[in-house]
mmCIF file of C-alpha atoms and ligand atoms in Angstrom:
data_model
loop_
_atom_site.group_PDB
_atom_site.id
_atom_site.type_symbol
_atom_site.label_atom_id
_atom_site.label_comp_id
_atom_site.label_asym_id
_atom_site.label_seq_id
_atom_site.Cartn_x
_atom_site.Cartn_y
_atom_site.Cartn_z
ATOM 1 C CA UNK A 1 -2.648 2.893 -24.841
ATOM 2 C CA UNK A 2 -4.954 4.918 -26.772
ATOM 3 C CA UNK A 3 -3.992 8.054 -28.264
ATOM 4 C CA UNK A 4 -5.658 10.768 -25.887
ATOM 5 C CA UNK A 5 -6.938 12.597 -28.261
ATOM 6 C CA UNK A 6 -8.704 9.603 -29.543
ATOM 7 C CA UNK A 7 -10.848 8.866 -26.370
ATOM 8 C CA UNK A 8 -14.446 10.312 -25.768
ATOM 9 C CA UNK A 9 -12.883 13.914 -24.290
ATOM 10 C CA UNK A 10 -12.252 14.528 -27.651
ATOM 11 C CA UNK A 11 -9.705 17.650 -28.444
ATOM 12 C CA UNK A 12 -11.183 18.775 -24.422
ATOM 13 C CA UNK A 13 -8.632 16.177 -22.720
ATOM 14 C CA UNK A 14 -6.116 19.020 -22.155
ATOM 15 C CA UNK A 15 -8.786 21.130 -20.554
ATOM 16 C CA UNK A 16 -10.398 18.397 -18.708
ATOM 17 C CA UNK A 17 -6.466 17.228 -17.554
ATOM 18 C CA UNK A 18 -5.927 21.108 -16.740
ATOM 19 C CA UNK A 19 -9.015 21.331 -14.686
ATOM 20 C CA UNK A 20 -7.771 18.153 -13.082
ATOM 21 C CA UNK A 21 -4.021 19.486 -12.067
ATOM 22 C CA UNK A 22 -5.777 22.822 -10.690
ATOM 23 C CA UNK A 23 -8.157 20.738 -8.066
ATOM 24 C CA UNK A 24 -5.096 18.634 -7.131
ATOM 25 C CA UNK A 25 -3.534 21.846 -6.137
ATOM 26 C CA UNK A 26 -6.629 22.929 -4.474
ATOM 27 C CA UNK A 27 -7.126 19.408 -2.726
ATOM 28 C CA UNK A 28 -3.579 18.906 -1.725
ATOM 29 C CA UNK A 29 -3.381 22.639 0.091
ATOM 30 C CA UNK A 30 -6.134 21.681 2.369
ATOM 31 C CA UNK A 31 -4.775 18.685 3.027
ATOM 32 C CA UNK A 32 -1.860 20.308 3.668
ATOM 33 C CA UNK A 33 -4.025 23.349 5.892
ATOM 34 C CA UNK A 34 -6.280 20.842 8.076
ATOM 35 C CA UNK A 35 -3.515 19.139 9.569
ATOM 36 C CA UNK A 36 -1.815 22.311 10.260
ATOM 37 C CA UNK A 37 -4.678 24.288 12.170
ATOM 38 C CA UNK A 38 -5.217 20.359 14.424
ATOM 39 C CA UNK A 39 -1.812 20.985 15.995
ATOM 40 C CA UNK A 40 -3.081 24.918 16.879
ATOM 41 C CA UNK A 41 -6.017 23.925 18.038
ATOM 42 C CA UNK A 42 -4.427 20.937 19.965
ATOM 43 C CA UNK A 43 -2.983 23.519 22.290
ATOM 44 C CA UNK A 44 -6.159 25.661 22.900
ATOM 45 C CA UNK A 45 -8.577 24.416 25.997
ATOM 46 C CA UNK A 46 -11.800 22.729 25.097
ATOM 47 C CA UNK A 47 -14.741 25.423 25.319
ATOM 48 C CA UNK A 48 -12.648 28.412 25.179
ATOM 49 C CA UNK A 49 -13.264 31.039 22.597
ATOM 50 C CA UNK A 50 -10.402 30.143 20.184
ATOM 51 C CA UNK A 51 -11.468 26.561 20.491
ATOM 52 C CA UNK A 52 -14.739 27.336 19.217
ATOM 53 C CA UNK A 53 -12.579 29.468 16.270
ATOM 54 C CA UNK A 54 -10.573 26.483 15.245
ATOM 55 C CA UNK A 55 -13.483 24.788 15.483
ATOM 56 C CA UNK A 56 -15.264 26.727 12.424
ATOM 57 C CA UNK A 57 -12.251 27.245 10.691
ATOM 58 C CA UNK A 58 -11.996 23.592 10.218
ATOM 59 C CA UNK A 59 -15.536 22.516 9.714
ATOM 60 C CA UNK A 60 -15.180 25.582 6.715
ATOM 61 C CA UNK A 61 -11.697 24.320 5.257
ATOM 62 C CA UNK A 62 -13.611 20.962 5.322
ATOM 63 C CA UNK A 63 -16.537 21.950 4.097
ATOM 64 C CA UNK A 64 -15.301 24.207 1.553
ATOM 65 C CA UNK A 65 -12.356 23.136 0.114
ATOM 66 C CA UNK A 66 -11.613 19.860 0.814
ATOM 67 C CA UNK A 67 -14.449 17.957 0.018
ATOM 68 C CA UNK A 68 -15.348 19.700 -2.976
ATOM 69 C CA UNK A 69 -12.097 19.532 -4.204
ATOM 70 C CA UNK A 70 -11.657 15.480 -3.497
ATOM 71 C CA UNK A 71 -15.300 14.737 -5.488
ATOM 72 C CA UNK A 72 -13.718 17.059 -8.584
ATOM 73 C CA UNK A 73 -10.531 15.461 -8.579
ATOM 74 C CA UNK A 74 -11.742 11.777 -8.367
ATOM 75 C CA UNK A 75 -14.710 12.674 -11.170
ATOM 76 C CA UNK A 76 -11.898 14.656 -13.517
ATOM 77 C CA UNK A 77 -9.417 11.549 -12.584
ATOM 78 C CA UNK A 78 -11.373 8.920 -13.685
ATOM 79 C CA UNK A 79 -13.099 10.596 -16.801
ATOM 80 C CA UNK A 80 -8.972 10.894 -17.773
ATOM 81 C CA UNK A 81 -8.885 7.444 -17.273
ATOM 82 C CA UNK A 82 -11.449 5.977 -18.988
ATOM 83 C CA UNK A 83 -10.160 8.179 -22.152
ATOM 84 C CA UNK A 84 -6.545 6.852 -22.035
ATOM 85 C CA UNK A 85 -7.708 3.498 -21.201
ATOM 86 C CA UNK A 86 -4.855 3.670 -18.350
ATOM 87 C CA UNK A 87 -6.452 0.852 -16.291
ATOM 88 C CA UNK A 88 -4.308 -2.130 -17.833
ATOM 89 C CA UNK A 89 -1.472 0.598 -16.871
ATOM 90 C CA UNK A 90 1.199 -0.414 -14.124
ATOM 91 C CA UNK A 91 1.894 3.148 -12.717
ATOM 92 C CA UNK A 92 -2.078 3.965 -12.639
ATOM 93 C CA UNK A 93 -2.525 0.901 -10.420
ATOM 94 C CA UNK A 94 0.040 2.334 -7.975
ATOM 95 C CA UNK A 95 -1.509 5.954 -7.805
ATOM 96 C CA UNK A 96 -4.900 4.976 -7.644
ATOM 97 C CA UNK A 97 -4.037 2.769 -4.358
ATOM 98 C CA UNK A 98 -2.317 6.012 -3.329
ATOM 99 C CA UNK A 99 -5.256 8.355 -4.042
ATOM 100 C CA UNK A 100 -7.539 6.003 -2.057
ATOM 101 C CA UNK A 101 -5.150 6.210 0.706
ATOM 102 C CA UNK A 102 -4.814 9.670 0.834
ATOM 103 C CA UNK A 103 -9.244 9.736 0.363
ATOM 104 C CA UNK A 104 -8.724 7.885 3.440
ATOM 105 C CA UNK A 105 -6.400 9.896 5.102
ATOM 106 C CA UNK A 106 -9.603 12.846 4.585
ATOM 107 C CA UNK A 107 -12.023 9.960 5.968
ATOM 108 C CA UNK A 108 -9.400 10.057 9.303
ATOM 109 C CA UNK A 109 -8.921 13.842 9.436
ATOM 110 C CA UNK A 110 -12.596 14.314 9.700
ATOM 111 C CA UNK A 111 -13.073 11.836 12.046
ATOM 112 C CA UNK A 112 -10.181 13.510 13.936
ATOM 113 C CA UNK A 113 -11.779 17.097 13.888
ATOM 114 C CA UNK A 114 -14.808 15.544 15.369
ATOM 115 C CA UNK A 115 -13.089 14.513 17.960
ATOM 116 C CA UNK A 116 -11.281 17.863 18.534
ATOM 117 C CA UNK A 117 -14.522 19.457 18.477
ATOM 118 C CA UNK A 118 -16.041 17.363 21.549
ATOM 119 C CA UNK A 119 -12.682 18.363 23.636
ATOM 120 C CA UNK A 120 -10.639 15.001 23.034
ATOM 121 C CA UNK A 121 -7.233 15.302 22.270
ATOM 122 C CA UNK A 122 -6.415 11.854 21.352
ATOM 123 C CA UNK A 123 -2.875 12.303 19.906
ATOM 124 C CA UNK A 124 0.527 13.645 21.313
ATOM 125 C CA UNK A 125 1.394 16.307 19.238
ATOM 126 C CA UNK A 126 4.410 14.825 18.197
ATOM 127 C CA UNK A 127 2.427 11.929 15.914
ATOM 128 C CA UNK A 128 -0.136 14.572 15.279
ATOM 129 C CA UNK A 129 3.117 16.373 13.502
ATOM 130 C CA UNK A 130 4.402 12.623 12.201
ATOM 131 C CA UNK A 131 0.253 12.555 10.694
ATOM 132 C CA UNK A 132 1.054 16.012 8.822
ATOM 133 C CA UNK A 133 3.757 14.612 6.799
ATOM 134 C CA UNK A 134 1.149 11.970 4.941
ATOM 135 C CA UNK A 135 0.004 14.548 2.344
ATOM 136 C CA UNK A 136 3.580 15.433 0.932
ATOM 137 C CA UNK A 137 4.947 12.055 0.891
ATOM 138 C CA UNK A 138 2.130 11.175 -0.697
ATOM 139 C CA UNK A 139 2.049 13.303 -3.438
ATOM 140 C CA UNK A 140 5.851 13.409 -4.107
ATOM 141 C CA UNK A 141 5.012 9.359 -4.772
ATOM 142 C CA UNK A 142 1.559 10.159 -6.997
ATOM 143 C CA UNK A 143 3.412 12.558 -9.055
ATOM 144 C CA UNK A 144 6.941 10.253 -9.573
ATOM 145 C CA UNK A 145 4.063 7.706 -10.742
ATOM 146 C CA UNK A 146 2.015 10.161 -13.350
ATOM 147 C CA UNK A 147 5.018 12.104 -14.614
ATOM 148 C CA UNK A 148 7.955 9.547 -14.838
ATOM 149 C CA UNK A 149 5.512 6.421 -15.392
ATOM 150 C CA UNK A 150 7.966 4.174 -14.052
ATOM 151 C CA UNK A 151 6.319 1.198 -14.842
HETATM 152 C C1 LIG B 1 -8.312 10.932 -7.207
HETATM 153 C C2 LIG B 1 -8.154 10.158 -8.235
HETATM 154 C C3 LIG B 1 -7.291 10.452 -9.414
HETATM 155 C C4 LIG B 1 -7.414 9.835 -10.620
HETATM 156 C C5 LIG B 1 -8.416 8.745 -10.963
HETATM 157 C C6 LIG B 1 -6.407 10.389 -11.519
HETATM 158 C C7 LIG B 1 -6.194 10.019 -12.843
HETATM 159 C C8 LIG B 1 -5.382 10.684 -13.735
HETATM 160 C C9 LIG B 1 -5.182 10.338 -15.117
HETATM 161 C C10 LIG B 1 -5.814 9.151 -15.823
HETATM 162 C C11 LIG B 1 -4.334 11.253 -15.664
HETATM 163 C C12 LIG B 1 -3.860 11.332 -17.135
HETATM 164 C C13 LIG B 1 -2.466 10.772 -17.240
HETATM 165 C C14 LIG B 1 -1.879 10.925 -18.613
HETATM 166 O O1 LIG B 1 -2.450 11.630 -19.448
HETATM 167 O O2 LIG B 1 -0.830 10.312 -18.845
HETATM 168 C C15 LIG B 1 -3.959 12.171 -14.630
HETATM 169 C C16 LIG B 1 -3.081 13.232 -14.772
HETATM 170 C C17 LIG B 1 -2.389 13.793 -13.731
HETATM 171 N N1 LIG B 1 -2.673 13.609 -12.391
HETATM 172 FE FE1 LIG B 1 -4.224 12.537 -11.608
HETATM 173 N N2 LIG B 1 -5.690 11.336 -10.832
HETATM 174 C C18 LIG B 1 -6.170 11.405 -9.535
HETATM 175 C C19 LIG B 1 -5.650 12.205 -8.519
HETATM 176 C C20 LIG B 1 -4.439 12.880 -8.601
HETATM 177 C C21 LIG B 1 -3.676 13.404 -7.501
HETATM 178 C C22 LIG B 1 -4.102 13.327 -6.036
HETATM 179 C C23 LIG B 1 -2.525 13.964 -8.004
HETATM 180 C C24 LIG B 1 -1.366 14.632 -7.320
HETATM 181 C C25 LIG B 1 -1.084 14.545 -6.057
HETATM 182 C C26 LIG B 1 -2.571 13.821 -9.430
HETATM 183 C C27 LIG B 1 -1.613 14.294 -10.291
HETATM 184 C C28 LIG B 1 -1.693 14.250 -11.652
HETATM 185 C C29 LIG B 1 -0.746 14.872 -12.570
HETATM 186 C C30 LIG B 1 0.495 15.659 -12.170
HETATM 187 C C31 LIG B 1 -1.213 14.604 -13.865
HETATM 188 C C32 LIG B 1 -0.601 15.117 -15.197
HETATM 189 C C33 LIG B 1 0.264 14.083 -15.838
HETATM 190 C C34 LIG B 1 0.633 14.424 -17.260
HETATM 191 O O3 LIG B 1 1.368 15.384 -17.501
HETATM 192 O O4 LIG B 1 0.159 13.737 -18.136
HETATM 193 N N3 LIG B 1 -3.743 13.143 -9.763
HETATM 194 N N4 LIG B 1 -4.607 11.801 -13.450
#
């Protein structure tokens, strides 16, 4: 491994690692959020005023946070990368199949929301709730990998 300081970031790999952590946060709480205001809005009736609420609160939380938030973290993520060369790294391999699952989780919560917002209601609320849990696991399992480097 190379010595971070050593890698093209230069003496900015702190900063560019503290940017990094603070758009995790930012990602992670609206992945956290989204989830959250689907089960509300599950129990509203399509058309009705606070249908049309959720509605906009999502597309905004969407919009706003979360995929702002994923593009920073992924372009912050890899410039870390390339600067530690961590891709002949074990643990790296493990959370960047996690990341991309939980950039695909995004991919299915958006495609989710669109179907809220034509009036479907495609999953019992009970998986819906199962479906919230995803984030947390996930990112007690991405930081085990980045902070204790098990292998
Ligand atoms: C989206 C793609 C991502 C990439 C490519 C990426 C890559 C990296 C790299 C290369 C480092 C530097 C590791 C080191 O200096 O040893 C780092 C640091 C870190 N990342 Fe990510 N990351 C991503 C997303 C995430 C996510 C989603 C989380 C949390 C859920 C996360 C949590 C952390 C933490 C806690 C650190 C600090 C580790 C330390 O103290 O050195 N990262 N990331």
């Amino acid at each position: 491994m190379l010595d971070a300081y050593n890698g093209f970031l230069g003496n900015a790999y702190p900063w560019v690692k503290a940017a990094h952590l603070t758009f995790v946060i930012f990602w992670i709480a609206g992945l956290f959020l989204l989830p959250r205001f689907y089960v509300y809005h599950h129990a509203t009736a399509p058309g009705s005023a606070e249908d049309r609420a959720w509605i906009e609160r999502e597309r905004r939380t969407r919009s706003i946070i979360l995929t702002p938030a994923l593009i920073i973290v992924w372009v912050l993520g890899l410039a870390l990368a390339f600067n530690i060369g961590a891709w002949s790294q074990g643990w790296f391999h493990g959370k960047l199949l996690l990341v991309i699952m939980l950039s695909g989780y995004q991919g299915w919560l958006g495609a989710y929301g669109r179907k809220l917002a034509r009036g479907d209601r495609p999953l019992e609320n009970r998986t819906l709730r199962i479906m919230n849990e995803v984030p947390g696991i996930m990112t007690a399992l991405i930081v085990v990998l980045v902070i204790v480097k098990p292998f």
